[in-house]
Amino acid sequence: MATVLCFGEVLLRLSAPGHELLLQQPRMAVHVGGAEANVAAALAGFGHHARLAGCLPANALGRAAAGELRKLGIDTGALAMGAGRMGLYFYTAGAGQRPGEVLYDRAGSAFALAEPAAYDWPALLAGVDLLHLSGITPALGADPARAALEAARAARAAGAMVSFDGNFRPTLWAASGREPAQILRDLFAEADIAFADHRDVGLVLGRAFEHEDPDARFAAAAEAAFAAFPSLARIATTVRVRDRVDHHHLGARMACRDGRLHACAPIELGGIVDRIGAGDAFAAGVLHGLLAGRDEAASLAFGQATAALKHYLPGDAFSLPAGDVDALLAGGGLDVRR
């Protein structure tokens, strides 16, 4: 199995219970999450040595969050403790035709305030096979953006594979007051594999992909991304069709630099429990497949199945072993396992 380093902010998620609105009742459920932490948790569950780099507040919340990450199998040795607060987000689950809603409260967090020089990337990347980053980190401020880019360039210099998830969050970028296109473009340029759709590619390249056929649209965006970013070898995305908040169809696509295009037929997802973190589960599943020596088509299918199962796990993180994903791929039954 591989050694993977993920870099990003650890968050506490506070959710209204069930399908209630925030503070409709005087209680909330708390989960530890964050895009990069979610990827690390899934990869740890699949048997990889998954480490998380970043900065937590030097207080009881930071220590508790680190403890929860360790329970998920994540190596927290690269997580620093520093000044600042715990990053939070509040989540209201949707129902029927009412969409879910996320409210961020991350300004002044320990991660956002950490100096880029605090990360000794050559040391942190020693022995690492893959570095995973997301577009959420640069949206948090100039220092996190610089640290992410330095990490990507150091990983490439060290011969490690670089994975980048576009994860465009308009509310975070609007609050930052900075234009995302060039900042994200610099990170795309360092990636070997990108998790992005035509909108992410269009944002960084300053053009629209308006093909009516979704497959043609993705293929055109991928072709443009490969032309713009010589290091990029693969680009993958989920394809989601929403009938109701709790009933979706989830497909997946991957394009390769040599022109091959892989696609997975949609999986019907009814009675969804929690869709937060599904994109991170998809990324982790694809990465696991590639790191474990599976071909692109098999890795894409594993990622899709991982994302599908995440919809039936409360909280941010995917916490099932690889065998459960393979069982779904093999058409395993739904009887109680005894």
Tab-separated table of C-alpha atoms in Angstrom:
chain	number	residue	atom	x	y	z
A	1	MET	CA	0.000	0.000	0.000
A	2	ALA	CA	1.041	3.614	-0.571
A	3	THR	CA	2.004	6.478	1.705
A	4	VAL	CA	-0.269	9.459	1.066
A	5	LEU	CA	-0.066	12.991	2.454
A	6	CYS	CA	-3.168	15.192	2.403
A	7	PHE	CA	-2.925	18.917	3.141
A	8	GLY	CA	-5.929	20.957	4.204
A	9	GLU	CA	-8.053	22.312	7.008
A	10	VAL	CA	-9.774	20.092	9.544
A	11	LEU	CA	-13.265	21.322	10.374
A	12	LEU	CA	-15.993	20.642	12.865
A	13	ARG	CA	-19.377	20.168	11.238
A	14	LEU	CA	-22.418	21.110	13.303
A	15	SER	CA	-25.638	19.719	11.859
A	16	ALA	CA	-29.264	20.144	12.717
A	17	PRO	CA	-30.685	16.739	13.686
A	18	GLY	CA	-32.651	14.849	11.068
A	19	HIS	CA	-34.162	17.216	8.541
A	20	GLU	CA	-34.688	20.107	10.935
A	21	LEU	CA	-33.513	23.665	10.339
A	22	LEU	CA	-30.596	25.038	12.346
A	23	LEU	CA	-31.607	25.684	15.961
A	24	GLN	CA	-35.156	24.511	15.317
A	25	GLN	CA	-34.321	22.363	18.318
A	26	PRO	CA	-31.593	23.350	20.854
A	27	ARG	CA	-29.146	20.641	19.808
A	28	MET	CA	-26.762	19.797	16.983
A	29	ALA	CA	-24.734	16.770	15.944
A	30	VAL	CA	-20.968	17.253	15.606
A	31	HIS	CA	-18.688	15.505	13.109
A	32	VAL	CA	-15.022	16.044	12.231
A	33	GLY	CA	-14.447	16.616	8.542
A	34	GLY	CA	-12.829	18.662	5.825
A	35	ALA	CA	-12.234	17.674	2.208
A	36	GLU	CA	-8.641	16.541	2.563
A	37	ALA	CA	-9.256	14.848	5.914
A	38	ASN	CA	-12.118	12.923	4.307
A	39	VAL	CA	-9.800	11.635	1.573
A	40	ALA	CA	-7.208	10.662	4.169
A	41	ALA	CA	-9.825	8.806	6.232
A	42	ALA	CA	-11.050	6.769	3.277
A	43	LEU	CA	-7.529	5.895	2.116
A	44	ALA	CA	-6.568	4.874	5.665
A	45	GLY	CA	-9.606	2.608	5.736
A	46	PHE	CA	-8.480	1.046	2.457
A	47	GLY	CA	-5.145	0.156	4.051
A	48	HIS	CA	-2.862	2.980	2.953
A	49	HIS	CA	-0.628	4.981	5.271
A	50	ALA	CA	-2.572	8.239	5.172
A	51	ARG	CA	-1.073	11.319	6.804
A	52	LEU	CA	-2.677	14.734	7.212
A	53	ALA	CA	-0.720	18.000	7.267
A	54	GLY	CA	-2.156	21.271	8.478
A	55	CYS	CA	-2.714	23.245	11.656
A	56	LEU	CA	-5.257	22.838	14.434
A	57	PRO	CA	-5.920	25.266	17.293
A	58	ALA	CA	-3.956	24.574	20.455
A	59	ASN	CA	-7.059	24.065	22.557
A	60	ALA	CA	-9.530	21.379	23.575
A	61	LEU	CA	-11.361	21.458	20.221
A	62	GLY	CA	-8.146	20.997	18.268
A	63	ARG	CA	-7.020	18.131	20.470
A	64	ALA	CA	-10.425	16.443	20.256
A	65	ALA	CA	-10.474	16.774	16.459
A	66	ALA	CA	-6.998	15.234	16.228
A	67	GLY	CA	-8.187	12.367	18.383
A	68	GLU	CA	-11.145	11.705	16.107
A	69	LEU	CA	-8.837	11.673	13.082
A	70	ARG	CA	-6.638	9.083	14.753
A	71	LYS	CA	-9.714	6.919	15.372
A	72	LEU	CA	-10.225	6.931	11.599
A	73	GLY	CA	-6.691	5.595	11.120
A	74	ILE	CA	-5.129	8.886	9.985
A	75	ASP	CA	-1.527	9.633	10.954
A	76	THR	CA	-1.717	13.084	12.606
A	77	GLY	CA	2.027	13.469	13.153
A	78	ALA	CA	2.192	16.224	10.520
A	79	LEU	CA	-0.609	18.268	12.120
A	80	ALA	CA	0.718	21.294	14.002
A	81	MET	CA	-1.027	23.091	16.863
A	82	GLY	CA	-1.079	26.871	16.638
A	83	ALA	CA	-2.821	30.132	17.412
A	84	GLY	CA	-6.314	30.772	16.120
A	85	ARG	CA	-9.675	29.116	16.344
A	86	MET	CA	-11.291	25.942	15.094
A	87	GLY	CA	-12.791	26.161	11.615
A	88	LEU	CA	-16.508	25.350	11.646
A	89	TYR	CA	-19.325	24.791	9.229
A	90	PHE	CA	-23.019	24.378	9.862
A	91	TYR	CA	-25.115	22.033	7.776
A	92	THR	CA	-28.860	21.861	7.275
A	93	ALA	CA	-29.943	18.698	5.478
A	94	GLY	CA	-32.468	19.143	2.702
A	95	ALA	CA	-35.643	17.164	2.147
A	96	GLY	CA	-37.781	16.549	-0.931
A	97	GLN	CA	-37.535	19.692	-3.032
A	98	ARG	CA	-35.788	21.731	-0.305
A	99	PRO	CA	-31.994	21.665	-0.881
A	100	GLY	CA	-29.445	21.320	1.886
A	101	GLU	CA	-27.426	24.347	2.960
A	102	VAL	CA	-23.874	24.906	4.237
A	103	LEU	CA	-22.870	27.924	6.315
A	104	TYR	CA	-19.111	28.414	6.763
A	105	ASP	CA	-17.501	29.960	9.842
A	106	ARG	CA	-13.767	29.657	9.133
A	107	ALA	CA	-12.276	33.171	9.293
A	108	GLY	CA	-9.328	33.417	11.657
A	109	SER	CA	-8.878	29.669	11.995
A	110	ALA	CA	-5.512	28.242	13.047
A	111	PHE	CA	-5.115	26.739	9.577
A	112	ALA	CA	-5.865	30.031	7.791
A	113	LEU	CA	-3.425	31.921	10.033
A	114	ALA	CA	-0.532	29.460	9.773
A	115	GLU	CA	2.568	30.816	8.025
A	116	PRO	CA	3.574	28.935	4.860
A	117	ALA	CA	7.125	28.723	6.253
A	118	ALA	CA	5.784	26.561	9.091
A	119	TYR	CA	5.569	23.600	6.701
A	120	ASP	CA	8.869	21.863	5.967
A	121	TRP	CA	7.715	20.232	2.749
A	122	PRO	CA	10.885	18.237	1.952
A	123	ALA	CA	10.635	16.626	5.396
A	124	LEU	CA	6.857	16.172	5.294
A	125	LEU	CA	7.019	14.603	1.831
A	126	ALA	CA	9.865	12.191	2.573
A	127	GLY	CA	8.736	8.717	1.530
A	128	VAL	CA	5.363	9.981	0.261
A	129	ASP	CA	3.953	8.410	-2.901
A	130	LEU	CA	1.083	10.870	-3.414
A	131	LEU	CA	0.123	14.363	-2.242
A	132	HIS	CA	-3.566	15.290	-2.275
A	133	LEU	CA	-4.785	18.904	-2.291
A	134	SER	CA	-8.048	20.673	-3.009
A	135	GLY	CA	-9.192	24.050	-4.279
A	136	ILE	CA	-10.756	24.802	-0.894
A	137	THR	CA	-7.384	25.527	0.712
A	138	PRO	CA	-6.394	28.474	-1.543
A	139	ALA	CA	-9.863	29.971	-1.051
A	140	LEU	CA	-9.062	30.462	2.652
A	141	GLY	CA	-6.429	33.138	2.122
A	142	ALA	CA	-3.131	34.079	0.519
A	143	ASP	CA	-1.035	32.117	3.037
A	144	PRO	CA	-2.917	28.807	2.640
A	145	ALA	CA	-2.812	29.306	-1.134
A	146	ARG	CA	0.943	29.820	-1.076
A	147	ALA	CA	1.437	26.810	1.211
A	148	ALA	CA	-0.628	24.572	-1.097
A	149	LEU	CA	1.336	25.627	-4.174
A	150	GLU	CA	4.663	25.158	-2.383
A	151	ALA	CA	3.506	21.690	-1.302
A	152	ALA	CA	2.552	20.742	-4.861
A	153	ARG	CA	5.846	21.954	-6.309
A	154	ALA	CA	7.849	20.217	-3.578
A	155	ALA	CA	5.949	16.973	-4.190
A	156	ARG	CA	6.656	17.132	-7.899
A	157	ALA	CA	10.322	17.832	-7.213
A	158	ALA	CA	10.407	14.817	-4.880
A	159	GLY	CA	8.880	12.553	-7.522
A	160	ALA	CA	5.543	12.099	-5.744
A	161	MET	CA	2.265	12.002	-7.637
A	162	VAL	CA	0.072	15.091	-7.138
A	163	SER	CA	-3.715	14.823	-6.913
A	164	PHE	CA	-5.841	17.975	-7.032
A	165	ASP	CA	-9.592	18.264	-6.472
A	166	GLY	CA	-10.992	21.518	-7.885
A	167	ASN	CA	-13.674	21.753	-5.158
A	168	PHE	CA	-14.744	25.265	-6.158
A	169	ARG	CA	-16.601	26.963	-3.288
A	170	PRO	CA	-18.054	30.299	-4.488
A	171	THR	CA	-18.942	31.564	-0.998
A	172	LEU	CA	-15.390	31.077	0.279
A	173	TRP	CA	-13.846	32.792	-2.747
A	174	ALA	CA	-16.319	35.678	-2.505
A	175	ALA	CA	-15.393	36.190	1.149
A	176	SER	CA	-11.669	36.107	0.296
A	177	GLY	CA	-12.011	39.000	-2.164
A	178	ARG	CA	-9.544	37.336	-4.549
A	179	GLU	CA	-9.993	36.047	-8.075
A	180	PRO	CA	-9.737	32.236	-8.140
A	181	ALA	CA	-8.852	31.556	-11.787
A	182	GLN	CA	-5.077	32.107	-11.777
A	183	ILE	CA	-4.607	30.724	-8.270
A	184	LEU	CA	-6.384	27.477	-9.167
A	185	ARG	CA	-4.668	27.374	-12.547
A	186	ASP	CA	-1.265	27.269	-10.846
A	187	LEU	CA	-2.374	24.242	-8.808
A	188	PHE	CA	-3.873	22.467	-11.819
A	189	ALA	CA	-0.499	22.905	-13.524
A	190	GLU	CA	1.203	20.769	-10.848
A	191	ALA	CA	-1.355	17.942	-10.849
A	192	ASP	CA	-0.938	14.450	-12.289
A	193	ILE	CA	-4.617	13.725	-11.713
A	194	ALA	CA	-7.410	16.275	-11.303
A	195	PHE	CA	-10.898	15.744	-9.986
A	196	ALA	CA	-12.849	18.349	-11.914
A	197	ASP	CA	-15.753	18.797	-14.296
A	198	HIS	CA	-16.235	21.109	-17.274
A	199	ARG	CA	-17.138	24.024	-14.982
A	200	ASP	CA	-13.865	23.747	-13.024
A	201	VAL	CA	-11.839	23.585	-16.238
A	202	GLY	CA	-13.827	26.463	-17.717
A	203	LEU	CA	-13.159	28.588	-14.647
A	204	VAL	CA	-9.367	28.194	-14.757
A	205	LEU	CA	-9.123	28.494	-18.541
A	206	GLY	CA	-11.574	31.373	-18.888
A	207	ARG	CA	-13.846	29.661	-21.400
A	208	ALA	CA	-17.166	27.859	-21.465
A	209	PHE	CA	-17.884	24.316	-22.637
A	210	GLU	CA	-21.445	24.417	-23.888
A	211	HIS	CA	-21.806	21.128	-25.755
A	212	GLU	CA	-25.320	19.814	-25.359
A	213	ASP	CA	-24.178	16.224	-24.909
A	214	PRO	CA	-22.613	15.747	-21.421
A	215	ASP	CA	-20.039	13.251	-22.700
A	216	ALA	CA	-18.922	15.606	-25.463
A	217	ARG	CA	-18.786	18.489	-22.977
A	218	PHE	CA	-16.560	16.566	-20.573
A	219	ALA	CA	-14.342	15.310	-23.408
A	220	ALA	CA	-13.877	18.846	-24.740
A	221	ALA	CA	-13.029	20.190	-21.276
A	222	ALA	CA	-10.565	17.365	-20.694
A	223	GLU	CA	-8.878	17.956	-24.057
A	224	ALA	CA	-8.475	21.643	-23.206
A	225	ALA	CA	-7.097	20.801	-19.762
A	226	PHE	CA	-4.537	18.384	-21.201
A	227	ALA	CA	-3.435	21.043	-23.694
A	228	ALA	CA	-3.068	23.670	-20.975
A	229	PHE	CA	-1.406	21.486	-18.329
A	230	PRO	CA	1.363	19.207	-19.666
A	231	SER	CA	1.778	17.338	-16.358
A	232	LEU	CA	-1.884	16.334	-16.190
A	233	ALA	CA	-2.383	12.673	-17.108
A	234	ARG	CA	-5.958	12.002	-15.964
A	235	ILE	CA	-9.088	13.964	-15.100
A	236	ALA	CA	-12.095	12.391	-13.396
A	237	THR	CA	-15.508	13.529	-12.216
A	238	THR	CA	-18.839	12.301	-10.982
A	239	VAL	CA	-21.997	13.029	-12.956
A	240	ARG	CA	-24.979	13.655	-10.705
A	241	VAL	CA	-28.657	13.893	-11.666
A	242	ARG	CA	-30.960	14.968	-8.848
A	243	ASP	CA	-34.616	13.980	-8.805
A	244	ARG	CA	-35.116	14.954	-5.175
A	245	VAL	CA	-32.747	15.781	-2.367
A	246	ASP	CA	-32.801	12.140	-1.267
A	247	HIS	CA	-32.933	10.507	-4.722
A	248	HIS	CA	-30.062	10.899	-7.197
A	249	HIS	CA	-28.388	9.052	-10.045
A	250	LEU	CA	-24.582	9.052	-9.845
A	251	GLY	CA	-22.382	8.331	-12.864
A	252	ALA	CA	-18.635	8.820	-13.310
A	253	ARG	CA	-16.187	9.677	-16.099
A	254	MET	CA	-12.432	9.694	-16.541
A	255	ALA	CA	-10.411	11.073	-19.442
A	256	CYS	CA	-6.773	10.140	-20.082
A	257	ARG	CA	-4.123	12.138	-21.894
A	258	ASP	CA	-3.885	9.505	-24.633
A	259	GLY	CA	-7.511	10.165	-25.595
A	260	ARG	CA	-9.174	7.241	-23.815
A	261	LEU	CA	-12.471	8.077	-22.125
A	262	HIS	CA	-13.964	5.810	-19.466
A	263	ALA	CA	-17.542	6.072	-18.221
A	264	CYS	CA	-19.593	4.275	-15.570
A	265	ALA	CA	-23.335	3.866	-15.933
A	266	PRO	CA	-25.256	5.794	-13.263
A	267	ILE	CA	-26.065	4.143	-9.950
A	268	GLU	CA	-29.507	4.967	-8.550
A	269	LEU	CA	-29.315	6.375	-5.024
A	270	GLY	CA	-32.620	6.387	-3.177
A	271	GLY	CA	-33.196	7.206	0.473
A	272	ILE	CA	-29.938	9.147	0.774
A	273	VAL	CA	-28.745	9.516	4.368
A	274	ASP	CA	-25.916	12.077	3.947
A	275	ARG	CA	-24.292	13.218	0.688
A	276	ILE	CA	-21.625	15.444	2.275
A	277	GLY	CA	-18.182	14.038	1.536
A	278	ALA	CA	-19.299	11.949	-1.455
A	279	GLY	CA	-16.934	13.783	-3.797
A	280	ASP	CA	-14.053	13.167	-1.407
A	281	ALA	CA	-15.012	9.484	-1.234
A	282	PHE	CA	-14.984	9.364	-5.043
A	283	ALA	CA	-11.500	10.890	-5.177
A	284	ALA	CA	-10.221	8.493	-2.525
A	285	GLY	CA	-11.724	5.503	-4.334
A	286	VAL	CA	-10.151	6.430	-7.669
A	287	LEU	CA	-6.805	7.090	-6.002
A	288	HIS	CA	-6.953	3.778	-4.149
A	289	GLY	CA	-7.585	1.942	-7.393
A	290	LEU	CA	-4.658	3.592	-9.150
A	291	LEU	CA	-2.308	3.190	-6.184
A	292	ALA	CA	-3.281	-0.472	-5.843
A	293	GLY	CA	-2.443	-1.144	-9.496
A	294	ARG	CA	-5.953	-1.304	-10.939
A	295	ASP	CA	-6.452	0.074	-14.438
A	296	GLU	CA	-8.269	3.340	-15.072
A	297	ALA	CA	-11.666	1.764	-15.777
A	298	ALA	CA	-11.549	-0.368	-12.623
A	299	SER	CA	-10.293	2.567	-10.542
A	300	LEU	CA	-13.124	4.764	-11.818
A	301	ALA	CA	-15.698	2.089	-10.985
A	302	PHE	CA	-14.224	1.703	-7.502
A	303	GLY	CA	-14.424	5.477	-6.994
A	304	GLN	CA	-18.035	5.586	-8.136
A	305	ALA	CA	-18.988	2.725	-5.816
A	306	THR	CA	-17.179	4.379	-2.896
A	307	ALA	CA	-19.060	7.631	-3.532
A	308	ALA	CA	-22.357	5.745	-3.792
A	309	LEU	CA	-21.840	4.032	-0.431
A	310	LYS	CA	-20.885	7.337	1.223
A	311	HIS	CA	-24.458	8.529	0.682
A	312	TYR	CA	-25.522	5.991	3.308
A	313	LEU	CA	-23.009	6.967	6.002
A	314	PRO	CA	-23.742	9.868	8.388
A	315	GLY	CA	-20.990	12.449	8.762
A	316	ASP	CA	-18.255	13.634	6.422
A	317	ALA	CA	-15.878	10.679	6.300
A	318	PHE	CA	-16.095	7.371	4.447
A	319	SER	CA	-15.271	4.674	6.992
A	320	LEU	CA	-15.887	1.322	5.275
A	321	PRO	CA	-13.151	-1.094	4.163
A	322	ALA	CA	-12.311	-1.740	0.531
A	323	GLY	CA	-14.021	-5.132	0.741
A	324	ASP	CA	-17.415	-3.463	1.180
A	325	VAL	CA	-16.844	-1.419	-1.978
A	326	ASP	CA	-15.761	-4.489	-3.926
A	327	ALA	CA	-18.867	-6.312	-2.670
A	328	LEU	CA	-21.060	-3.582	-4.136
A	329	LEU	CA	-19.167	-3.782	-7.424
A	330	ALA	CA	-19.681	-7.553	-7.442
A	331	GLY	CA	-23.427	-7.124	-6.994
A	332	GLY	CA	-23.481	-8.312	-3.393
A	333	GLY	CA	-26.908	-8.768	-1.856
A	334	LEU	CA	-28.559	-6.610	0.781
A	335	ASP	CA	-29.279	-9.327	3.343
A	336	VAL	CA	-28.032	-8.724	6.856
A	337	ARG	CA	-24.496	-10.092	7.196
A	338	ARG	CA	-24.397	-12.617	10.013
